CSV table of C-alpha atoms in Angstrom, one decimal:
chain,number,residue,atom,x,y,z
A,141,MET,CA,0.0,0.0,0.0
A,142,THR,CA,1.2,3.6,-0.8
A,143,ARG,CA,2.3,5.3,2.1
A,144,LEU,CA,-0.3,8.4,2.6
A,145,ARG,CA,2.1,11.4,3.1
A,146,ARG,CA,0.9,14.4,5.5
A,147,SER,CA,2.5,17.9,6.1
A,148,VAL,CA,1.3,20.7,8.3
A,149,LEU,CA,1.9,23.9,6.5
A,150,GLY,CA,2.6,26.9,8.3
A,151,TRP,CA,2.1,30.7,6.9
A,152,GLY,CA,4.6,31.6,4.3
A,153,GLY,CA,3.5,35.4,3.7
A,154,ALA,CA,4.2,35.1,0.0
A,155,LEU,CA,1.0,36.6,-1.2
A,156,GLY,CA,2.1,40.3,-0.7
A,157,LEU,CA,-1.6,41.0,0.5
A,158,ALA,CA,-2.5,44.9,1.1
A,159,PRO,CA,-2.2,46.1,4.6
A,160,TRP,CA,-5.7,46.1,5.2
A,161,LEU,CA,-5.9,42.3,4.1
A,162,ALA,CA,-3.0,41.2,6.1
A,163,PRO,CA,-4.0,37.7,7.7
A,164,ALA,CA,-4.4,37.1,11.3
A,165,PRO,CA,-2.5,35.2,13.7
A,166,VAL,CA,-3.5,31.6,13.9
A,167,HIS,CA,-5.3,31.1,17.1
A,168,ALA,CA,-3.8,28.9,19.7
A,169,GLN,CA,-6.7,26.7,19.7
A,170,ALA,CA,-7.1,26.5,15.7
A,171,ARG,CA,-9.1,23.6,14.6
A,172,ARG,CA,-6.9,21.7,12.0
A,173,LEU,CA,-8.6,20.9,8.8
A,174,LEU,CA,-7.4,18.1,6.5
A,175,LEU,CA,-7.1,19.1,2.9
A,176,VAL,CA,-6.9,15.9,0.8
A,177,SER,CA,-5.8,16.1,-2.8
A,178,HIS,CA,-3.9,14.5,-5.5
A,179,VAL,CA,-0.8,16.1,-6.9
A,180,LEU,CA,-1.9,18.5,-9.6
A,181,PRO,CA,0.7,21.0,-10.4
A,182,PRO,CA,0.9,24.1,-10.1
A,183,TYR,CA,-2.3,23.9,-7.8
A,184,THR,CA,-1.0,21.1,-5.5
A,185,LEU,CA,2.7,20.3,-5.6
A,186,PRO,CA,4.7,17.2,-4.3
A,187,GLU,CA,5.7,17.5,-0.5
A,188,GLY,CA,9.0,19.2,-0.4
A,189,SER,CA,8.7,21.1,-3.6
A,190,ALA,CA,11.2,24.2,-3.5
A,191,LEU,CA,8.3,26.2,-5.1
A,192,GLY,CA,6.0,25.7,-2.2
A,193,PRO,CA,2.7,23.6,-1.7
A,194,GLY,CA,0.9,24.9,-4.8
A,195,ILE,CA,-1.2,27.8,-5.7
A,196,ASP,CA,-4.5,26.1,-4.4
A,197,VAL,CA,-3.0,25.0,-0.8
A,198,ASP,CA,-1.5,28.6,-0.6
A,199,TYR,CA,-4.6,30.3,-1.5
A,200,ALA,CA,-6.8,28.1,0.8
A,201,ARG,CA,-4.3,28.9,3.7
A,202,ALA,CA,-4.6,32.6,2.8
A,203,ALA,CA,-8.2,32.7,2.8
A,204,LEU,CA,-8.5,30.9,6.2
A,205,ARG,CA,-6.1,33.3,8.0
A,206,ALA,CA,-7.8,36.2,6.3
A,207,ALA,CA,-11.4,34.9,7.7
A,208,GLY,CA,-9.6,35.2,11.4
A,209,GLY,CA,-7.3,32.4,11.9
A,210,GLN,CA,-9.6,29.8,13.6
A,211,PHE,CA,-8.2,27.0,11.3
A,212,GLU,CA,-4.9,25.8,10.1
A,213,LEU,CA,-4.2,23.3,7.4
A,214,GLU,CA,-2.9,19.9,7.3
A,215,VAL,CA,-2.5,18.4,3.7
A,216,LEU,CA,-2.8,14.8,2.6
A,217,GLN,CA,-1.8,13.6,-0.7
A,218,VAL,CA,-3.5,10.5,-2.5
A,219,PRO,CA,-4.9,9.5,-6.0
A,220,TRP,CA,-7.9,11.7,-6.9
A,221,ARG,CA,-10.5,8.9,-6.7
A,222,ARG,CA,-9.1,8.0,-3.1
A,223,ALA,CA,-9.5,11.8,-2.3
A,224,LEU,CA,-13.3,11.7,-3.2
A,225,GLN,CA,-13.8,8.7,-1.2
A,226,MET,CA,-12.2,10.1,2.0
A,227,LEU,CA,-14.3,13.3,1.5
A,228,GLU,CA,-17.7,11.0,1.1
A,229,LEU,CA,-16.8,9.0,4.1
A,230,GLY,CA,-16.1,12.1,6.2
A,231,GLU,CA,-12.4,11.0,6.7
A,232,ALA,CA,-11.2,14.6,5.4
A,233,ASP,CA,-12.4,18.0,5.5
A,234,PHE,CA,-12.1,19.4,1.8
A,235,THR,CA,-10.5,19.5,-1.3
A,236,THR,CA,-9.5,22.1,-3.9
A,237,SER,CA,-10.0,22.4,-7.7
A,238,VAL,CA,-13.2,20.4,-7.6
A,239,HIS,CA,-16.0,20.7,-10.0
A,240,ILE,CA,-19.7,20.5,-9.1
A,241,THR,CA,-21.5,17.3,-10.4
A,242,ASP,CA,-24.7,15.7,-9.3
A,243,GLU,CA,-22.8,12.9,-7.6
A,244,ARG,CA,-20.5,15.1,-5.7
A,245,ALA,CA,-23.3,17.2,-4.5
A,246,ARG,CA,-24.6,14.4,-2.6
A,247,TYR,CA,-21.8,14.6,-0.1
A,248,LEU,CA,-19.9,17.9,-0.7
A,249,SER,CA,-20.8,21.4,0.1
A,250,PHE,CA,-19.1,23.8,-2.4
A,251,SER,CA,-17.3,27.1,-1.6
A,252,GLU,CA,-17.6,30.3,-3.7
A,253,THR,CA,-15.7,30.4,-6.8
A,254,TYR,CA,-12.0,31.4,-7.1
A,255,GLY,CA,-9.0,31.5,-9.7
A,256,ALA,CA,-9.1,31.8,-13.2
A,257,SER,CA,-11.7,30.0,-15.9
A,258,VAL,CA,-11.0,26.5,-16.4
A,259,ARG,CA,-9.8,25.6,-19.7
A,260,HIS,CA,-9.2,22.1,-21.2
A,261,TYR,CA,-6.3,21.3,-23.5
A,262,PHE,CA,-5.8,18.3,-25.9
A,263,PHE,CA,-2.5,16.6,-26.7
A,264,GLY,CA,-1.5,14.2,-29.4
A,265,ARG,CA,1.5,12.7,-30.4
A,266,ARG,CA,3.9,15.1,-32.6
A,267,ALA,CA,4.6,12.3,-35.2
A,268,GLU,CA,1.1,11.7,-35.7
A,269,GLY,CA,0.4,15.5,-37.2
A,270,LEU,CA,-3.0,15.5,-35.5
A,271,LYS,CA,-5.1,19.0,-35.8
A,272,VAL,CA,-8.3,18.3,-34.0
A,273,GLN,CA,-10.3,21.7,-34.1
A,274,HIS,CA,-13.8,21.0,-33.0
A,275,LEU,CA,-15.5,18.9,-30.5
A,276,ASP,CA,-17.4,17.0,-32.8
A,277,GLU,CA,-14.1,15.5,-34.1
A,278,LEU,CA,-13.5,13.8,-30.7
A,279,ALA,CA,-15.4,10.6,-31.5
A,280,GLY,CA,-13.1,9.4,-34.0
A,281,TYR,CA,-10.3,9.1,-31.6
A,282,ARG,CA,-9.1,6.9,-28.6
A,283,ILE,CA,-9.1,9.5,-25.6
A,284,GLY,CA,-7.2,9.4,-22.4
A,285,VAL,CA,-8.4,11.1,-19.3
A,286,VAL,CA,-7.4,11.0,-15.5
A,287,ALA,CA,-9.9,8.6,-13.6
A,288,GLY,CA,-12.2,10.7,-11.5
A,289,HIS,CA,-11.9,13.9,-13.4
A,290,ALA,CA,-15.2,15.9,-14.0
A,291,PHE,CA,-15.5,17.8,-17.3
A,292,PRO,CA,-18.0,20.2,-18.4
A,293,GLU,CA,-21.4,18.9,-19.8
A,294,PRO,CA,-20.7,19.8,-23.4
A,295,LEU,CA,-17.1,18.2,-23.3
A,296,THR,CA,-18.3,15.3,-21.5
A,297,ALA,CA,-21.0,14.7,-24.2
A,298,ALA,CA,-18.4,15.0,-27.0
A,299,LEU,CA,-15.8,12.7,-25.2
A,300,GLY,CA,-18.6,9.9,-24.8
A,301,SER,CA,-18.0,6.8,-22.4
A,302,ARG,CA,-15.4,4.9,-24.3
A,303,LEU,CA,-12.5,6.5,-22.5
A,304,GLU,CA,-9.1,5.2,-21.1
A,305,ARG,CA,-8.7,6.1,-17.6
A,306,ALA,CA,-5.2,6.7,-15.9
A,307,LYS,CA,-4.5,7.1,-12.2
A,308,ASP,CA,-2.7,10.5,-12.7
A,309,LEU,CA,-1.4,12.9,-15.3
A,310,PRO,CA,2.0,11.3,-15.5
A,311,THR,CA,0.4,8.1,-16.1
A,312,LEU,CA,-2.0,9.4,-18.6
A,313,LEU,CA,0.8,11.1,-20.7
A,314,ARG,CA,2.9,8.1,-20.8
A,315,MET,CA,-0.1,6.1,-22.0
A,316,LEU,CA,-0.4,8.7,-25.0
A,317,VAL,CA,3.6,8.4,-25.7
A,318,ALA,CA,2.9,4.5,-25.7
A,319,GLN,CA,0.3,4.9,-28.4
A,320,ARG,CA,-2.4,3.3,-25.7
A,321,VAL,CA,-4.5,6.4,-26.6
A,322,GLN,CA,-4.6,9.0,-29.4
A,323,LEU,CA,-5.3,12.1,-27.4
A,324,ALA,CA,-5.0,13.2,-23.8
A,325,VAL,CA,-7.2,15.5,-22.2
A,326,GLY,CA,-6.6,17.8,-19.2
A,327,THR,CA,-6.9,21.2,-17.4
A,328,ASP,CA,-4.6,23.6,-18.8
A,329,LEU,CA,-1.9,24.4,-16.6
A,330,PRO,CA,-1.6,20.9,-14.8
A,331,ILE,CA,-1.2,19.2,-18.2
A,332,THR,CA,1.1,21.7,-19.6
A,333,TRP,CA,3.2,21.6,-16.5
A,334,THR,CA,3.4,17.8,-16.6
A,335,ILE,CA,4.5,17.4,-20.0
A,336,ARG,CA,7.4,19.8,-19.2
A,337,GLU,CA,8.5,18.0,-16.1
A,338,LEU,CA,8.4,14.9,-17.9
A,339,GLY,CA,10.5,16.3,-20.8
A,340,LEU,CA,8.0,15.4,-23.3
A,341,GLN,CA,7.6,18.7,-25.4
A,342,SER,CA,9.4,17.2,-28.2
A,343,GLU,CA,7.0,14.1,-28.6
A,344,LEU,CA,3.7,15.5,-27.6
A,345,GLU,CA,1.8,18.4,-29.4
A,346,GLN,CA,-1.2,20.6,-28.4
A,347,GLN,CA,-4.1,20.5,-30.5
A,348,PRO,CA,-6.0,23.6,-31.7
A,349,LEU,CA,-9.2,22.6,-29.9
A,350,VAL,CA,-9.3,24.4,-26.4
A,351,HIS,CA,-12.5,24.0,-24.5
A,352,ASP,CA,-13.1,27.0,-22.1
A,353,SER,CA,-15.6,26.0,-19.2
A,354,GLY,CA,-16.3,29.7,-18.8
A,355,ARG,CA,-16.4,28.7,-14.9
A,356,ARG,CA,-14.0,29.0,-12.3
A,357,THR,CA,-13.6,26.5,-9.6
A,358,GLN,CA,-14.8,25.7,-6.1
A,359,MET,CA,-13.5,23.9,-2.9
A,360,GLY,CA,-15.6,21.0,-1.7
A,361,PHE,CA,-16.1,20.4,2.0
A,362,SER,CA,-17.1,17.1,3.3
A,363,ARG,CA,-20.9,17.0,4.5
A,364,ALA,CA,-20.1,14.0,6.8
A,365,ARG,CA,-17.4,15.9,8.6
A,366,PRO,CA,-18.4,17.5,11.8
A,367,GLY,CA,-18.4,21.3,11.8
A,368,HIS,CA,-18.1,21.4,8.2
A,369,GLU,CA,-20.5,24.2,8.0
A,370,GLN,CA,-18.3,26.6,10.1
A,371,ALA,CA,-15.1,25.8,8.0
A,372,LEU,CA,-17.0,26.5,4.8
A,373,GLU,CA,-18.3,29.7,6.1
A,374,ALA,CA,-14.7,30.6,7.0
A,375,MET,CA,-13.5,29.6,3.7
A,376,ASN,CA,-16.1,31.8,1.8
A,377,ARG,CA,-15.4,34.7,4.2
A,378,GLY,CA,-11.8,34.5,3.4
A,379,LEU,CA,-12.2,33.9,-0.5
A,380,ARG,CA,-14.4,37.1,-0.6
A,381,LEU,CA,-11.6,39.0,1.3
A,382,LEU,CA,-9.0,37.6,-1.3
A,383,ALA,CA,-11.2,38.5,-4.2
A,384,ARG,CA,-10.9,42.3,-3.5
A,385,GLY,CA,-7.1,42.0,-4.3
A,386,ASP,CA,-5.0,40.5,-6.8
A,387,SER,CA,-3.8,37.7,-4.5
A,388,TRP,CA,-4.5,35.0,-7.0
A,389,LYS,CA,-2.4,36.6,-9.8
A,390,ARG,CA,0.3,37.2,-7.4
A,391,LEU,CA,0.3,33.4,-6.7
A,392,GLU,CA,0.2,32.6,-10.2
A,393,ALA,CA,3.0,34.7,-11.1
A,394,ARG,CA,5.2,33.0,-8.4
A,395,TYR,CA,4.6,29.8,-9.3
A,396,LEU,CA,4.6,30.1,-13.2
A,397,GLY,CA,7.6,32.6,-12.9
A,398,ALA,CA,5.7,35.4,-14.9
């Protein structure tokens, strides 16, 4: 069994918040929230990354601190399907970068939106010279996705049900290189980041088709977790405060080197 990795994250002060939005100190009796997620760079980075824990983790922490410091974060990294199972069972408090579906709405309460509009990119092998431009072209290809990833309704309909599923993005991209699938689809920053990290730029090519969901993302809080209403209310209060400034853009710039 893969060993579960936990890390307790302190305040880094890297957001450069305006003085009026400076985060409050953590209370001595702050309640610890377990944020469960898979590794999804740059939103959630592997433990020990020199860049930090990831944009989502830093942003969630900043929102809770801005809301008053009654909560602090502990992070557990597991495969995405396992993360959702833990939330359904009440074994974790919340996750980030989660999209609303009818199934998830049974066991999650969703935060207010944050971040940028979610876009989906498609990649094929450079040697094949594919040029996929429209959703209605997807039916002719074997397409790989990360297991448990939810797509916007128009994209879900275009992808159909005959998909190859990988446990994570690195596995998905290796499936593409090995010709087990003809196309791989993923969220814009994570898939391009992972291609670069794996050194696959010369082998894989982005397709012209880009599907912009027109929606930002949410955090999802487990309904089965005691006190989830208070944690969600604090997160929403902090997200509203952060939205008054440019904290998200500052984080993106720091992680993406802009």
